[in-house]
Amino acid sequence: MDRPTEQLLPPNDSKAADNPTPSDPPVAGRTRVKIGRLRIIASLSVIALYVVAAVIGPILLKYDPVATDLGSRLKPPGTLLPGGHTAIFGTDQVGQDVLAQMMQGARVSITVGLATLVLAGVIGVAAGIAAGYFGGWLDTVLMRLADVQLTFPSILLAIFIASILGPSVVNVVIVLSISNWVTFARVTRSQVLGLKSRDFVDATRTLGARTWHLVTRSILPSMIAPILVVATVELGHVILAEASLSFLGLGTPASTPSWGMTIANGRDYLSNAWWISTIPGIGLAILVISFGVLGDALRDRFDPRLRSM
């Protein structure tokens, strides 16, 4: 007997369109992924531009922190100087090019930020792993120490330590590392508490792996993503803190230019030479915001709870 005609017809396309298979990603999810990817690309592009300017800029625009040219002082942006080059961002109160100061300051700020991040990250991750994995009195001591430090505003703690050590690039790195290790320690500890009882860690332990092998081969690689997110956000905070210390005269010495020092030098000339403080301030804000956007986008990308929404 011939089958009914209805059984030989292909399924209705409109019904298939109305009822997508569960494997098809929702439109909102695809849109969120595209927006997240765009945020990562845009923020990385801005940060890369700053890094290139910090590396190549001081080579192209020679900057001497003790050189002065009183005949070219307080020139507005775009002024052609007697030397033949154009002061794109103007000159300051002693005739130095603001753009050259910003490029040299970017090199100092990014270097201080990366060095602080490495030192604070090593200390914080080591403390967090020790507290989360071993627990007991070690966990109590380390976390109470972290709680005590969190009761003080980090910038006030940094000002207090910097006032004792004095202005120096090395001292700034030490000060900011002491102020920022707590964030890495608390995030690492929470990750270790969740990972050390997972099945793959128990299986590795059952096979006879020692503590060092468990930590370095099983636990630490599994928490790279959250540590990377924290490091990205903290890098912007560290650069801003370094600029704050330099603004107060507690950061880099006078012979080492930084954005905070440039902004501080122009605060007395805001009425007639606004560009000395305003342009470096805008540049600093853009860089810090870019790190914040990058960290937020990475958090959304690596957090499975947010990806499933």
CSV table of C-alpha atoms in Angstrom, one decimal:
chain,number,residue,atom,x,y,z
A,1,MET,CA,0.0,0.0,0.0
A,2,ASP,CA,1.3,3.5,-0.8
A,3,ARG,CA,2.1,5.7,2.1
A,4,PRO,CA,-0.1,8.8,2.6
A,5,THR,CA,1.1,11.9,0.8
A,6,GLU,CA,1.5,13.8,4.0
A,7,GLN,CA,4.3,11.4,5.1
A,8,LEU,CA,6.3,11.9,1.9
A,9,LEU,CA,6.3,15.7,2.2
A,10,PRO,CA,9.2,17.5,3.9
A,11,PRO,CA,8.6,19.0,7.3
A,12,ASN,CA,7.1,22.5,7.4
A,13,ASP,CA,10.0,25.1,7.3
A,14,SER,CA,7.9,27.6,9.3
A,15,LYS,CA,7.4,25.2,12.1
A,16,ALA,CA,11.2,24.5,12.2
A,17,ALA,CA,11.9,28.1,12.3
A,18,ASP,CA,9.5,28.7,15.1
A,19,ASN,CA,11.0,25.8,17.1
A,20,PRO,CA,14.8,26.0,16.8
A,21,THR,CA,16.8,23.1,18.1
A,22,PRO,CA,18.3,23.4,21.6
A,23,SER,CA,21.7,23.3,20.0
A,24,ASP,CA,21.2,26.6,18.2
A,25,PRO,CA,22.6,29.5,20.3
A,26,PRO,CA,20.1,32.2,21.0
A,27,VAL,CA,20.3,35.5,19.2
A,28,ALA,CA,20.9,37.4,22.4
A,29,GLY,CA,23.8,35.1,23.3
A,30,ARG,CA,25.5,35.6,19.9
A,31,THR,CA,25.0,39.4,20.2
A,32,ARG,CA,26.6,39.4,23.7
A,33,VAL,CA,29.6,37.4,22.4
A,34,LYS,CA,30.1,39.8,19.5
A,35,ILE,CA,29.9,42.8,21.9
A,36,GLY,CA,32.4,41.2,24.3
A,37,ARG,CA,34.8,40.4,21.5
A,38,LEU,CA,34.5,44.0,20.3
A,39,ARG,CA,35.2,45.3,23.8
A,40,ILE,CA,38.3,43.2,24.0
A,41,ILE,CA,39.6,44.2,20.6
A,42,ALA,CA,39.0,47.9,21.2
A,43,SER,CA,40.6,48.0,24.7
A,44,LEU,CA,43.6,46.0,23.5
A,45,SER,CA,44.0,48.4,20.6
A,46,VAL,CA,44.1,51.4,22.9
A,47,ILE,CA,46.5,49.7,25.3
A,48,ALA,CA,48.8,48.6,22.4
A,49,LEU,CA,48.9,52.2,21.2
A,50,TYR,CA,50.1,53.4,24.6
A,51,VAL,CA,52.7,50.6,24.7
A,52,VAL,CA,54.0,51.5,21.3
A,53,ALA,CA,54.1,55.2,22.3
A,54,ALA,CA,56.0,54.3,25.5
A,55,VAL,CA,58.6,52.2,23.7
A,56,ILE,CA,59.2,54.3,20.5
A,57,GLY,CA,58.0,57.7,21.6
A,58,PRO,CA,60.9,58.7,23.8
A,59,ILE,CA,63.3,57.7,21.0
A,60,LEU,CA,61.6,59.9,18.4
A,61,LEU,CA,61.0,62.9,20.8
A,62,LYS,CA,64.1,63.5,22.9
A,63,TYR,CA,63.2,64.5,26.4
A,64,ASP,CA,65.6,66.1,28.9
A,65,PRO,CA,64.1,66.5,32.3
A,66,VAL,CA,66.5,69.3,33.2
A,67,ALA,CA,66.5,71.2,29.9
A,68,THR,CA,64.5,74.5,29.8
A,69,ASP,CA,63.5,76.9,27.1
A,70,LEU,CA,61.9,79.9,28.7
A,71,GLY,CA,61.3,81.5,25.3
A,72,SER,CA,58.9,78.6,24.4
A,73,ARG,CA,57.2,78.4,27.7
A,74,LEU,CA,53.4,78.0,28.0
A,75,LYS,CA,52.9,77.6,24.2
A,76,PRO,CA,49.4,76.3,23.3
A,77,PRO,CA,48.9,73.0,21.4
A,78,GLY,CA,50.0,73.1,17.8
A,79,THR,CA,52.6,75.8,18.2
A,80,LEU,CA,55.6,75.7,15.9
A,81,LEU,CA,58.7,76.0,18.1
A,82,PRO,CA,61.9,77.8,17.1
A,83,GLY,CA,63.7,74.4,16.9
A,84,GLY,CA,61.5,73.5,13.9
A,85,HIS,CA,59.2,70.9,15.4
A,86,THR,CA,55.5,71.4,16.4
A,87,ALA,CA,54.5,71.1,20.0
A,88,ILE,CA,51.4,69.0,19.4
A,89,PHE,CA,50.2,69.2,23.0
A,90,GLY,CA,51.9,72.5,23.8
A,91,THR,CA,54.7,73.3,26.2
A,92,ASP,CA,54.8,73.6,30.0
A,93,GLN,CA,56.0,76.3,32.4
A,94,VAL,CA,59.7,75.7,31.5
A,95,GLY,CA,59.2,75.3,27.8
A,96,GLN,CA,59.3,71.5,27.7
A,97,ASP,CA,57.1,69.6,25.2
A,98,VAL,CA,54.1,68.1,27.0
A,99,LEU,CA,53.8,65.2,24.4
A,100,ALA,CA,57.4,64.2,25.1
A,101,GLN,CA,56.7,64.2,28.8
A,102,MET,CA,53.6,62.1,28.3
A,103,MET,CA,55.5,59.5,26.2
A,104,GLN,CA,58.3,59.3,28.8
A,105,GLY,CA,55.8,59.2,31.6
A,106,ALA,CA,53.9,56.3,29.8
A,107,ARG,CA,57.1,54.3,29.8
A,108,VAL,CA,57.6,54.9,33.5
A,109,SER,CA,53.9,54.2,34.4
A,110,ILE,CA,53.6,51.0,32.4
A,111,THR,CA,57.0,49.7,33.7
A,112,VAL,CA,56.0,50.4,37.3
A,113,GLY,CA,52.6,48.9,36.7
A,114,LEU,CA,54.0,45.6,35.3
A,115,ALA,CA,56.7,45.3,37.9
A,116,THR,CA,54.2,45.9,40.7
A,117,LEU,CA,51.8,43.4,39.1
A,118,VAL,CA,54.4,40.7,39.0
A,119,LEU,CA,55.6,41.2,42.6
A,120,ALA,CA,52.1,41.6,44.1
A,121,GLY,CA,50.8,38.7,42.0
A,122,VAL,CA,53.6,36.3,43.1
A,123,ILE,CA,53.1,37.3,46.8
A,124,GLY,CA,49.3,37.2,46.6
A,125,VAL,CA,49.0,33.9,44.7
A,126,ALA,CA,51.5,32.2,46.9
A,127,ALA,CA,49.7,33.4,50.0
A,128,GLY,CA,46.3,32.4,48.6
A,129,ILE,CA,47.5,28.9,47.6
A,130,ALA,CA,49.0,28.3,51.1
A,131,ALA,CA,45.9,29.6,52.9
A,132,GLY,CA,43.4,27.7,50.7
A,133,TYR,CA,45.3,24.4,50.3
A,134,PHE,CA,46.7,23.9,53.8
A,135,GLY,CA,44.0,25.7,55.8
A,136,GLY,CA,44.2,25.6,59.6
A,137,TRP,CA,46.2,28.2,61.5
A,138,LEU,CA,48.1,29.3,58.3
A,139,ASP,CA,44.8,30.2,56.6
A,140,THR,CA,43.7,32.1,59.8
A,141,VAL,CA,46.9,34.1,60.1
A,142,LEU,CA,47.1,35.1,56.4
A,143,MET,CA,43.4,36.0,56.0
A,144,ARG,CA,43.3,38.0,59.2
A,145,LEU,CA,46.4,39.9,58.0
A,146,ALA,CA,44.6,40.5,54.7
A,147,ASP,CA,41.5,41.7,56.6
A,148,VAL,CA,43.5,44.1,58.7
A,149,GLN,CA,45.1,45.6,55.6
A,150,LEU,CA,41.7,45.9,53.9
A,151,THR,CA,40.5,48.1,56.8
A,152,PHE,CA,42.9,50.8,55.6
A,153,PRO,CA,42.3,52.5,52.3
A,154,SER,CA,45.0,51.3,49.9
A,155,ILE,CA,46.0,54.8,48.8
A,156,LEU,CA,46.4,56.0,52.4
A,157,LEU,CA,48.5,53.0,53.2
A,158,ALA,CA,50.6,53.6,50.0
A,159,ILE,CA,51.0,57.3,51.0
A,160,PHE,CA,52.1,56.3,54.5
A,161,ILE,CA,54.7,53.8,53.3
A,162,ALA,CA,56.0,56.1,50.5
A,163,SER,CA,56.5,58.9,53.0
A,164,ILE,CA,58.8,56.7,55.0
A,165,LEU,CA,60.7,55.2,52.1
A,166,GLY,CA,60.9,58.3,50.0
A,167,PRO,CA,60.4,59.0,46.3
A,168,SER,CA,62.0,56.3,44.0
A,169,VAL,CA,60.8,54.0,41.3
A,170,VAL,CA,61.8,51.0,43.2
A,171,ASN,CA,60.1,52.3,46.3
A,172,VAL,CA,56.9,52.9,44.4
A,173,VAL,CA,56.9,49.3,43.2
A,174,ILE,CA,57.4,48.0,46.7
A,175,VAL,CA,54.7,50.3,48.1
A,176,LEU,CA,52.1,49.4,45.5
A,177,SER,CA,52.9,45.7,45.8
A,178,ILE,CA,52.3,45.8,49.6
A,179,SER,CA,49.0,47.6,48.9
A,180,ASN,CA,47.7,45.2,46.2
A,181,TRP,CA,48.8,41.6,47.2
A,182,VAL,CA,45.6,41.1,49.2
A,183,THR,CA,43.3,41.1,46.1
A,184,PHE,CA,45.3,38.3,44.5
A,185,ALA,CA,45.5,36.4,47.8
A,186,ARG,CA,41.7,36.4,48.4
A,187,VAL,CA,40.8,35.5,44.8
A,188,THR,CA,43.4,32.7,44.7
A,189,ARG,CA,42.3,31.3,48.1
A,190,SER,CA,38.6,31.1,46.9
A,191,GLN,CA,39.7,29.3,43.8
A,192,VAL,CA,41.9,26.8,45.7
A,193,LEU,CA,39.1,26.0,48.1
A,194,GLY,CA,36.8,25.0,45.2
A,195,LEU,CA,39.5,23.1,43.2
A,196,LYS,CA,41.3,21.1,45.8
A,197,SER,CA,38.2,18.8,46.3
A,198,ARG,CA,37.5,18.3,42.6
A,199,ASP,CA,37.6,14.8,41.1
A,200,PHE,CA,40.7,15.4,38.9
A,201,VAL,CA,42.7,16.7,41.9
A,202,ASP,CA,41.6,13.7,44.0
A,203,ALA,CA,42.6,11.3,41.2
A,204,THR,CA,46.0,12.9,40.9
A,205,ARG,CA,46.4,12.7,44.7
A,206,THR,CA,45.4,9.0,44.6
A,207,LEU,CA,48.1,8.3,42.1
A,208,GLY,CA,50.7,9.4,44.6
A,209,ALA,CA,51.3,13.0,43.5
A,210,ARG,CA,53.0,15.2,46.0
A,211,THR,CA,51.8,18.6,47.1
A,212,TRP,CA,54.1,20.6,44.8
A,213,HIS,CA,52.9,18.5,41.8
A,214,LEU,CA,49.3,19.0,42.8
A,215,VAL,CA,49.6,22.7,43.2
A,216,THR,CA,51.7,23.4,40.1
A,217,ARG,CA,50.2,20.9,37.6
A,218,SER,CA,46.5,20.6,38.7
A,219,ILE,CA,45.4,23.5,40.8
A,220,LEU,CA,47.4,26.5,39.5
A,221,PRO,CA,46.6,25.9,35.7
A,222,SER,CA,42.9,25.7,36.5
A,223,MET,CA,42.7,29.2,38.0
A,224,ILE,CA,44.8,31.1,35.4
A,225,ALA,CA,41.6,32.8,34.0
A,226,PRO,CA,40.4,34.5,37.2
A,227,ILE,CA,43.9,35.6,38.1
A,228,LEU,CA,44.3,37.0,34.6
A,229,VAL,CA,41.1,39.0,35.0
A,230,VAL,CA,42.2,40.3,38.4
A,231,ALA,CA,45.6,41.3,37.0
A,232,THR,CA,44.1,43.2,34.1
A,233,VAL,CA,41.9,45.3,36.4
A,234,GLU,CA,44.6,45.8,39.0
A,235,LEU,CA,47.1,47.0,36.4
A,236,GLY,CA,44.8,50.0,35.7
A,237,HIS,CA,44.5,50.7,39.5
A,238,VAL,CA,48.3,50.5,40.0
A,239,ILE,CA,49.0,53.0,37.2
A,240,LEU,CA,46.4,55.3,38.7
A,241,ALA,CA,47.9,54.9,42.2
A,242,GLU,CA,51.4,55.6,40.9
A,243,ALA,CA,50.1,58.8,39.2
A,244,SER,CA,48.5,59.8,42.5
A,245,LEU,CA,51.7,59.3,44.5
A,246,SER,CA,53.7,61.2,41.9
A,247,PHE,CA,51.1,64.0,42.0
A,248,LEU,CA,51.7,64.3,45.8
A,249,GLY,CA,55.5,64.2,45.3
A,250,LEU,CA,55.8,60.7,46.9
A,251,GLY,CA,56.2,58.7,43.7
A,252,THR,CA,59.0,59.0,41.1
A,253,PRO,CA,61.7,61.5,41.7
A,254,ALA,CA,61.8,64.8,39.8
A,255,SER,CA,64.4,63.5,37.3
A,256,THR,CA,62.0,60.7,36.3
A,257,PRO,CA,58.9,62.2,34.6
A,258,SER,CA,55.5,60.6,35.1
A,259,TRP,CA,51.9,61.6,34.3
A,260,GLY,CA,51.1,62.5,38.0
A,261,MET,CA,54.1,64.8,38.1
A,262,THR,CA,53.2,66.5,34.9
A,263,ILE,CA,49.6,67.0,36.1
A,264,ALA,CA,50.9,68.4,39.4
A,265,ASN,CA,53.2,70.9,37.6
A,266,GLY,CA,50.3,72.3,35.6
A,267,ARG,CA,47.8,72.8,38.4
A,268,ASP,CA,49.0,76.4,39.0
A,269,TYR,CA,48.5,77.3,35.3
A,270,LEU,CA,45.0,76.0,34.8
A,271,SER,CA,43.6,79.4,34.0
A,272,ASN,CA,46.1,80.3,31.2
A,273,ALA,CA,47.8,77.0,30.3
A,274,TRP,CA,45.1,74.3,30.8
A,275,TRP,CA,46.7,71.8,28.5
A,276,ILE,CA,49.6,71.1,30.9
A,277,SER,CA,47.4,69.2,33.3
A,278,THR,CA,44.3,68.5,31.2
A,279,ILE,CA,45.8,66.5,28.3
A,280,PRO,CA,47.9,64.1,30.5
A,281,GLY,CA,44.9,63.7,32.7
A,282,ILE,CA,42.7,62.7,29.8
A,283,GLY,CA,45.4,60.3,28.5
A,284,LEU,CA,45.7,58.7,32.0
A,285,ALA,CA,41.9,58.3,32.2
A,286,ILE,CA,41.7,56.7,28.8
A,287,LEU,CA,44.4,54.1,29.7
A,288,VAL,CA,42.8,53.2,33.1
A,289,ILE,CA,39.3,52.9,31.5
A,290,SER,CA,40.7,50.7,28.8
A,291,PHE,CA,42.2,48.3,31.4
A,292,GLY,CA,38.9,48.3,33.3
A,293,VAL,CA,36.9,47.5,30.1
A,294,LEU,CA,39.4,44.8,29.2
A,295,GLY,CA,39.1,43.2,32.6
A,296,ASP,CA,35.3,43.3,32.6
A,297,ALA,CA,35.2,41.8,29.1
A,298,LEU,CA,37.6,39.0,30.1
A,299,ARG,CA,35.5,38.3,33.2
A,300,ASP,CA,32.4,37.9,31.0
A,301,ARG,CA,34.3,35.7,28.6
A,302,PHE,CA,35.8,33.3,31.2
A,303,ASP,CA,32.8,33.1,33.6
A,304,PRO,CA,30.7,30.2,32.5
A,305,ARG,CA,27.7,31.5,34.4
A,306,LEU,CA,27.7,34.7,32.4
A,307,ARG,CA,28.3,32.9,29.1
A,308,SER,CA,25.2,30.8,29.6
A,309,MET,CA,22.9,33.8,30.1
